[in-house]
Amino acid sequence: MTSPLLLQMTAPLREDFDIPYHDLGPTGDPPRAALVAGIHGNELNGVFVLSRLASFLADIAKGSQPGQRLLKRVVIIPAVNVLGINLRSRVWPFDKTDINRMFPGYDAGETTQRIAWAVLEATRAAYYRIDVHSSNTEFEELPQVRLYEPSEQERENAILFGLPAVIERAMNTVFTSTIGHAWRWNEGENFVIQAGQAGDLQLHHCERLFFSLIAFLQRTGILETTSLSEEEEDCQYFSLNQTFPVISQNAGLFVSRLEVGRWVRSGELIGFLYDAFHGHIRAEIKAPVPGLISGIRRQPLLCEGDLVARIQTRHALEGQVDTSLHSHGQ
Ligand SMILES: [Zn+2]
């Protein structure tokens, strides 16, 4: 079976290359859901999970799974940055542009402007729009839904993924050319998902993400399936001012055994900072506030002022904490 193509591109001295996508379920109506991953070519969790999801849904759409049905049309683009994935590159390899800074794009523009345009055209008519990212190669994110100035509907439905955290953020006023921004001009609901770390696959995050997407499709009436586990989900909602970025006061070799998704007490150890030559401990980094570890640094070479971890607090923090300065990966 050949997949439809979003865009066909030619190159001066190599084979042409394409961006394929999946168009599944009943045709005719606009898609009920559109899912996009791999806008950044080294964020492999989303690429893997969306390709697996497409395979799973295609099987159901064919009718080969008795008792399971795909009731609405779903569009899936597992890998937008097709060349970046080959080179493990976040950006588009030829001109080093970040595709998530090119929206809404332009159909007669440069390559990445054309890619952005084509992705937007294929997804804007969907009611539910989901953009999957990992962090960068230095930072690991707990699988989470991110909402930016959400509607009431988005607040309610973000819970349906059953991911461990839904985190509201202020609108980023610096990066206004993301797909998330471009989607906001259309009727419907938008969700950004962050899961894991760029550069390789974290299978436990992938599994969680896969089942969360199936849960969402089932709970929104798109999919009838028997594959959901009955396990109790622990989903926490965090509004603005419930995100605390832990910033390093020292430089050194950062070592931590802490897993994302752990709740920590105030003063609990996050990790050690070693002197990379003498081997002694320069500092113990402790949680300044109690809460859920939603992200932690995995690159050990730490400079003063670097983001070490992000803690989601049960209660709103005093004063405005600027989390936009410490965003990763989108
Ligand atoms: Zn990304």
Short mmCIF file of C-alpha atoms and ligand atoms in Angstrom, two decimals:
data_model
loop_
_atom_site.label_atom_id
_atom_site.label_comp_id
_atom_site.label_asym_id
_atom_site.label_seq_id
_atom_site.Cartn_x
_atom_site.Cartn_y
_atom_site.Cartn_z
CA MET A 1 0.00 0.00 0.00
CA THR A 2 1.41 3.41 -0.87
CA SER A 3 0.91 6.29 1.54
CA PRO A 4 -0.24 9.71 0.34
CA LEU A 5 2.43 12.40 0.14
CA LEU A 6 2.27 15.70 1.90
CA LEU A 7 5.03 17.21 -0.17
CA GLN A 8 7.46 16.11 -2.85
CA MET A 9 10.75 17.92 -3.00
CA THR A 10 13.63 17.80 -5.38
CA ALA A 11 17.29 18.25 -4.52
CA PRO A 12 20.13 19.40 -6.77
CA LEU A 13 22.31 16.31 -6.50
CA ARG A 14 20.41 13.44 -4.99
CA GLU A 15 17.16 11.53 -5.19
CA ASP A 16 13.98 13.48 -4.64
CA PHE A 17 12.51 13.22 -1.19
CA ASP A 18 8.96 13.17 0.09
CA ILE A 19 7.00 13.64 3.28
CA PRO A 20 4.44 10.83 3.49
CA TYR A 21 1.51 10.81 5.88
CA HIS A 22 -1.35 8.52 6.94
CA ASP A 23 -4.98 9.33 6.20
CA LEU A 24 -7.03 6.74 8.08
CA GLY A 25 -10.67 5.92 8.71
CA PRO A 26 -13.80 7.22 7.01
CA THR A 27 -13.11 9.66 4.17
CA GLY A 28 -15.18 12.67 3.15
CA ASP A 29 -15.38 14.71 6.33
CA PRO A 30 -12.50 16.81 7.63
CA PRO A 31 -10.25 14.80 9.97
CA ARG A 32 -11.46 14.61 13.55
CA ALA A 33 -7.87 14.40 14.81
CA ALA A 34 -4.47 15.27 13.35
CA LEU A 35 -1.25 14.12 15.00
CA VAL A 36 2.18 15.43 14.10
CA ALA A 37 5.68 14.42 15.28
CA GLY A 38 9.25 14.78 14.14
CA ILE A 39 9.10 18.48 13.35
CA HIS A 40 12.44 18.24 15.11
CA GLY A 41 14.31 15.40 13.47
CA ASN A 42 16.08 14.08 16.57
CA GLU A 43 12.94 13.72 18.70
CA LEU A 44 12.46 10.05 18.10
CA ASN A 45 9.90 9.08 20.77
CA GLY A 46 7.12 10.87 18.89
CA VAL A 47 8.22 9.52 15.50
CA PHE A 48 8.24 5.95 16.80
CA VAL A 49 4.94 6.25 18.67
CA LEU A 50 3.04 7.93 15.82
CA SER A 51 4.28 5.38 13.28
CA ARG A 52 3.18 2.58 15.64
CA LEU A 53 -0.15 4.31 16.20
CA ALA A 54 -0.70 4.60 12.44
CA SER A 55 0.01 0.90 12.04
CA PHE A 56 -2.38 0.06 14.90
CA LEU A 57 -5.18 2.25 13.50
CA ALA A 58 -4.66 1.08 9.91
CA ASP A 59 -5.13 -2.49 11.09
CA ILE A 60 -8.40 -1.58 12.82
CA ALA A 61 -9.57 0.49 9.82
CA LYS A 62 -9.02 -2.54 7.58
CA GLY A 63 -11.42 -4.47 9.78
CA SER A 64 -8.87 -7.06 10.86
CA GLN A 65 -9.54 -6.47 14.58
CA PRO A 66 -13.01 -7.77 15.44
CA GLY A 67 -14.93 -5.54 17.84
CA GLN A 68 -12.65 -2.55 17.19
CA ARG A 69 -13.54 0.32 14.88
CA LEU A 70 -12.06 3.59 13.71
CA LEU A 71 -15.15 5.78 13.65
CA LYS A 72 -13.66 9.08 12.48
CA ARG A 73 -10.99 10.21 10.07
CA VAL A 74 -7.48 10.62 11.55
CA VAL A 75 -4.45 12.19 9.87
CA ILE A 76 -0.99 11.22 11.17
CA ILE A 77 2.33 12.74 10.11
CA PRO A 78 4.94 10.73 12.06
CA ALA A 79 8.00 12.50 10.66
CA VAL A 80 7.87 16.06 9.35
CA ASN A 81 11.63 16.67 9.28
CA VAL A 82 12.36 13.65 7.06
CA LEU A 83 15.93 14.63 6.31
CA GLY A 84 16.74 15.62 9.89
CA ILE A 85 15.75 12.16 11.09
CA ASN A 86 18.31 10.56 8.79
CA LEU A 87 21.01 12.75 10.28
CA ARG A 88 19.70 12.87 13.87
CA SER A 89 19.33 16.60 13.43
CA ARG A 90 16.78 18.78 15.20
CA VAL A 91 16.82 21.32 12.37
CA TRP A 92 16.42 20.98 8.60
CA PRO A 93 19.91 19.84 7.52
CA PHE A 94 20.37 21.94 4.36
CA ASP A 95 19.83 25.40 5.78
CA LYS A 96 19.73 24.62 9.55
CA THR A 97 16.31 26.18 9.99
CA ASP A 98 14.00 25.04 12.78
CA ILE A 99 10.75 23.99 11.07
CA ASN A 100 8.82 24.92 14.23
CA ARG A 101 9.86 28.51 13.66
CA MET A 102 8.53 28.58 10.08
CA PHE A 103 4.76 28.45 10.60
CA PRO A 104 2.36 29.32 9.03
CA GLY A 105 4.75 28.80 6.13
CA TYR A 106 4.42 29.77 2.50
CA ASP A 107 3.61 27.51 -0.44
CA ALA A 108 5.98 29.26 -2.83
CA GLY A 109 8.78 29.85 -0.30
CA GLU A 110 11.99 28.18 0.78
CA THR A 111 11.88 24.43 1.49
CA THR A 112 11.06 24.68 5.20
CA GLN A 113 8.42 27.35 4.53
CA ARG A 114 6.82 24.95 2.05
CA ILE A 115 7.01 22.10 4.56
CA ALA A 116 5.33 24.23 7.25
CA TRP A 117 2.64 25.28 4.79
CA ALA A 118 1.92 21.68 3.73
CA VAL A 119 1.78 20.41 7.33
CA LEU A 120 -0.60 23.20 8.29
CA GLU A 121 -2.82 22.58 5.26
CA ALA A 122 -3.08 18.88 6.10
CA THR A 123 -3.92 19.43 9.78
CA ARG A 124 -5.73 22.77 10.22
CA ALA A 125 -9.21 21.41 9.44
CA ALA A 126 -8.96 18.71 12.13
CA TYR A 127 -10.86 19.40 15.35
CA TYR A 128 -8.23 17.89 17.69
CA ARG A 129 -4.65 18.79 16.79
CA ILE A 130 -1.74 17.19 18.62
CA ASP A 131 1.94 18.09 18.20
CA VAL A 132 4.35 15.63 19.84
CA HIS A 133 7.84 16.64 20.95
CA SER A 134 10.65 15.40 23.13
CA SER A 135 12.91 17.77 24.96
CA ASN A 136 16.39 18.38 23.56
CA THR A 137 19.31 15.96 23.96
CA GLU A 138 20.24 17.38 27.38
CA PHE A 139 16.96 17.25 29.26
CA GLU A 140 14.35 14.54 29.94
CA GLU A 141 10.67 15.42 30.19
CA LEU A 142 8.02 13.40 32.00
CA PRO A 143 5.35 12.64 29.35
CA GLN A 144 3.02 15.60 29.73
CA VAL A 145 0.42 17.73 27.96
CA ARG A 146 1.36 21.41 27.61
CA LEU A 147 -1.36 24.00 27.25
CA TYR A 148 -0.79 27.61 26.22
CA GLU A 149 -3.59 30.01 27.21
CA PRO A 150 -6.06 27.16 26.77
CA SER A 151 -9.81 27.27 26.29
CA GLU A 152 -12.06 25.61 28.88
CA GLN A 153 -12.57 22.73 26.45
CA GLU A 154 -8.81 22.23 26.08
CA ARG A 155 -8.43 22.24 29.87
CA GLU A 156 -11.09 19.57 30.24
CA ASN A 157 -9.94 17.38 27.38
CA ALA A 158 -6.21 17.51 28.15
CA ILE A 159 -7.01 15.17 31.05
CA LEU A 160 -8.35 12.56 28.62
CA PHE A 161 -4.83 11.56 27.59
CA GLY A 162 -4.31 10.23 31.11
CA LEU A 163 -0.68 11.40 31.09
CA PRO A 164 0.83 12.06 34.53
CA ALA A 165 0.83 15.85 34.13
CA VAL A 166 -1.08 18.57 32.32
CA ILE A 167 0.91 21.79 32.56
CA GLU A 168 -0.35 25.23 31.67
CA ARG A 169 2.15 27.72 30.39
CA ALA A 170 1.97 31.37 29.46
CA MET A 171 1.95 31.96 25.73
CA ASN A 172 5.48 32.23 24.44
CA THR A 173 5.71 35.71 23.00
CA VAL A 174 9.15 35.08 21.48
CA PHE A 175 8.44 31.99 19.38
CA THR A 176 5.17 32.86 17.69
CA SER A 177 5.90 30.92 14.52
CA THR A 178 5.29 27.43 15.93
CA ILE A 179 2.65 25.05 14.59
CA GLY A 180 0.80 25.44 17.91
CA HIS A 181 0.43 29.17 17.29
CA ALA A 182 -0.64 28.67 13.70
CA TRP A 183 -3.31 26.15 14.72
CA ARG A 184 -4.92 28.64 17.10
CA TRP A 185 -6.40 30.56 14.16
CA ASN A 186 -8.65 27.61 13.39
CA GLU A 187 -11.62 26.28 15.30
CA GLY A 188 -10.81 23.23 17.40
CA GLU A 189 -8.49 22.17 20.20
CA ASN A 190 -4.69 22.10 20.32
CA PHE A 191 -2.38 20.04 22.49
CA VAL A 192 1.39 19.96 22.68
CA ILE A 193 2.82 16.79 24.17
CA GLN A 194 6.35 16.58 25.54
CA ALA A 195 7.79 13.13 26.24
CA GLY A 196 11.31 12.12 27.13
CA GLN A 197 14.57 13.24 25.68
CA ALA A 198 15.76 13.80 22.10
CA GLY A 199 18.49 11.69 20.49
CA ASP A 200 17.22 8.21 21.30
CA LEU A 201 14.14 6.24 22.37
CA GLN A 202 13.02 5.85 25.96
CA LEU A 203 10.73 2.86 25.62
CA HIS A 204 8.90 3.36 28.92
CA HIS A 205 7.93 6.88 27.82
CA CYS A 206 6.97 5.59 24.36
CA GLU A 207 4.63 2.97 25.85
CA ARG A 208 2.99 5.52 28.07
CA LEU A 209 2.59 7.93 25.16
CA PHE A 210 1.16 5.24 22.86
CA PHE A 211 -1.53 4.23 25.35
CA SER A 212 -2.30 7.87 26.16
CA LEU A 213 -3.03 8.60 22.49
CA ILE A 214 -5.26 5.52 22.22
CA ALA A 215 -7.06 6.59 25.41
CA PHE A 216 -7.60 10.07 23.97
CA LEU A 217 -8.95 8.74 20.66
CA GLN A 218 -11.26 6.37 22.52
CA ARG A 219 -12.54 8.95 25.00
CA THR A 220 -13.26 11.47 22.24
CA GLY A 221 -15.34 8.95 20.30
CA ILE A 222 -12.88 8.50 17.44
CA LEU A 223 -11.90 4.93 18.19
CA GLU A 224 -13.64 1.88 19.57
CA THR A 225 -11.02 -0.42 21.02
CA THR A 226 -10.44 -3.10 23.58
CA SER A 227 -6.74 -2.37 24.04
CA LEU A 228 -6.91 0.03 26.96
CA SER A 229 -5.65 -1.16 30.28
CA GLU A 230 -7.91 -0.62 33.27
CA GLU A 231 -5.03 0.65 35.34
CA GLU A 232 -5.79 3.62 37.51
CA GLU A 233 -4.18 6.74 36.05
CA ASP A 234 -2.64 9.41 38.19
CA CYS A 235 -3.10 12.64 36.25
CA GLN A 236 -2.25 15.97 37.84
CA TYR A 237 -3.25 19.40 36.54
CA PHE A 238 -0.86 22.30 37.04
CA SER A 239 -1.92 25.87 36.36
CA LEU A 240 0.33 28.86 35.80
CA ASN A 241 2.65 29.52 38.75
CA GLN A 242 2.87 25.86 39.64
CA THR A 243 6.15 25.32 37.79
CA PHE A 244 9.43 25.88 39.62
CA PRO A 245 12.65 25.82 37.56
CA VAL A 246 15.65 24.67 39.63
CA ILE A 247 18.66 26.65 38.42
CA SER A 248 22.24 25.70 39.20
CA GLN A 249 24.26 28.06 41.37
CA ASN A 250 27.54 26.27 40.50
CA ALA A 251 29.33 24.59 37.66
CA GLY A 252 30.47 20.97 37.72
CA LEU A 253 29.60 17.42 36.77
CA PHE A 254 25.93 16.87 37.57
CA VAL A 255 24.96 13.32 38.59
CA SER A 256 21.45 12.29 39.57
CA ARG A 257 19.60 9.02 40.12
CA LEU A 258 16.25 10.76 40.25
CA GLU A 259 13.56 9.62 37.79
CA VAL A 260 11.05 11.99 36.23
CA GLY A 261 7.58 11.50 37.70
CA ARG A 262 8.86 11.26 41.29
CA TRP A 263 7.34 13.45 44.01
CA VAL A 264 10.01 15.10 46.15
CA ARG A 265 9.89 16.79 49.52
CA SER A 266 11.35 20.22 50.12
CA GLY A 267 15.09 19.78 50.75
CA GLU A 268 15.20 16.31 49.16
CA LEU A 269 18.31 15.55 47.14
CA ILE A 270 18.03 16.02 43.37
CA GLY A 271 21.65 15.27 42.57
CA PHE A 272 25.32 15.88 43.25
CA LEU A 273 27.63 18.31 41.55
CA TYR A 274 31.18 16.92 41.36
CA ASP A 275 34.46 18.59 40.63
CA ALA A 276 35.40 16.95 37.33
CA PHE A 277 39.14 16.89 38.15
CA HIS A 278 39.47 16.28 41.92
CA GLY A 279 36.30 14.21 42.16
CA HIS A 280 34.99 15.81 45.31
CA ILE A 281 31.41 16.95 45.76
CA ARG A 282 31.12 20.66 45.10
CA ALA A 283 27.45 20.93 45.93
CA GLU A 284 24.36 18.94 46.74
CA ILE A 285 21.44 20.15 44.68
CA LYS A 286 18.24 19.92 46.69
CA ALA A 287 14.62 20.56 45.88
CA PRO A 288 13.79 24.12 47.00
CA VAL A 289 10.08 23.31 46.94
CA PRO A 290 8.07 20.08 47.25
CA GLY A 291 6.41 18.71 44.13
CA LEU A 292 6.49 16.48 41.06
CA ILE A 293 9.71 16.23 39.04
CA SER A 294 8.43 16.93 35.52
CA GLY A 295 11.84 17.29 33.91
CA ILE A 296 15.47 16.72 34.77
CA ARG A 297 18.81 17.45 33.18
CA ARG A 298 20.62 14.41 31.76
CA GLN A 299 23.64 16.16 30.27
CA PRO A 300 26.12 16.12 33.17
CA LEU A 301 28.26 19.11 32.18
CA LEU A 302 26.60 21.86 34.11
CA CYS A 303 27.29 25.58 34.12
CA GLU A 304 26.10 28.15 36.61
CA GLY A 305 22.64 29.32 35.63
CA ASP A 306 21.69 26.11 33.80
CA LEU A 307 18.32 24.47 34.30
CA VAL A 308 18.76 21.37 36.51
CA ALA A 309 15.15 20.24 36.94
CA ARG A 310 11.60 21.44 36.84
CA ILE A 311 9.29 20.86 39.81
CA GLN A 312 5.49 21.08 39.57
CA THR A 313 4.05 22.30 42.87
CA ARG A 314 0.67 21.42 44.38
CA HIS A 315 -0.04 25.07 45.16
CA ALA A 316 0.58 28.27 43.22
CA LEU A 317 4.01 29.76 43.92
CA GLU A 318 4.39 33.25 45.30
CA GLY A 319 5.43 35.74 42.65
CA GLN A 320 5.80 35.17 38.95
CA VAL A 321 8.35 32.55 37.95
CA ASP A 322 9.40 33.02 34.35
CA THR A 323 9.36 29.49 32.94
CA SER A 324 9.62 30.61 29.32
CA LEU A 325 13.31 31.32 29.85
CA HIS A 326 13.83 27.70 30.73
CA SER A 327 11.81 25.92 28.06
CA HIS A 328 13.38 23.10 26.18
CA GLY A 329 12.71 21.31 22.99
CA GLN A 330 9.74 22.91 21.36
ZN ZN B 1 10.59 19.53 19.46
#
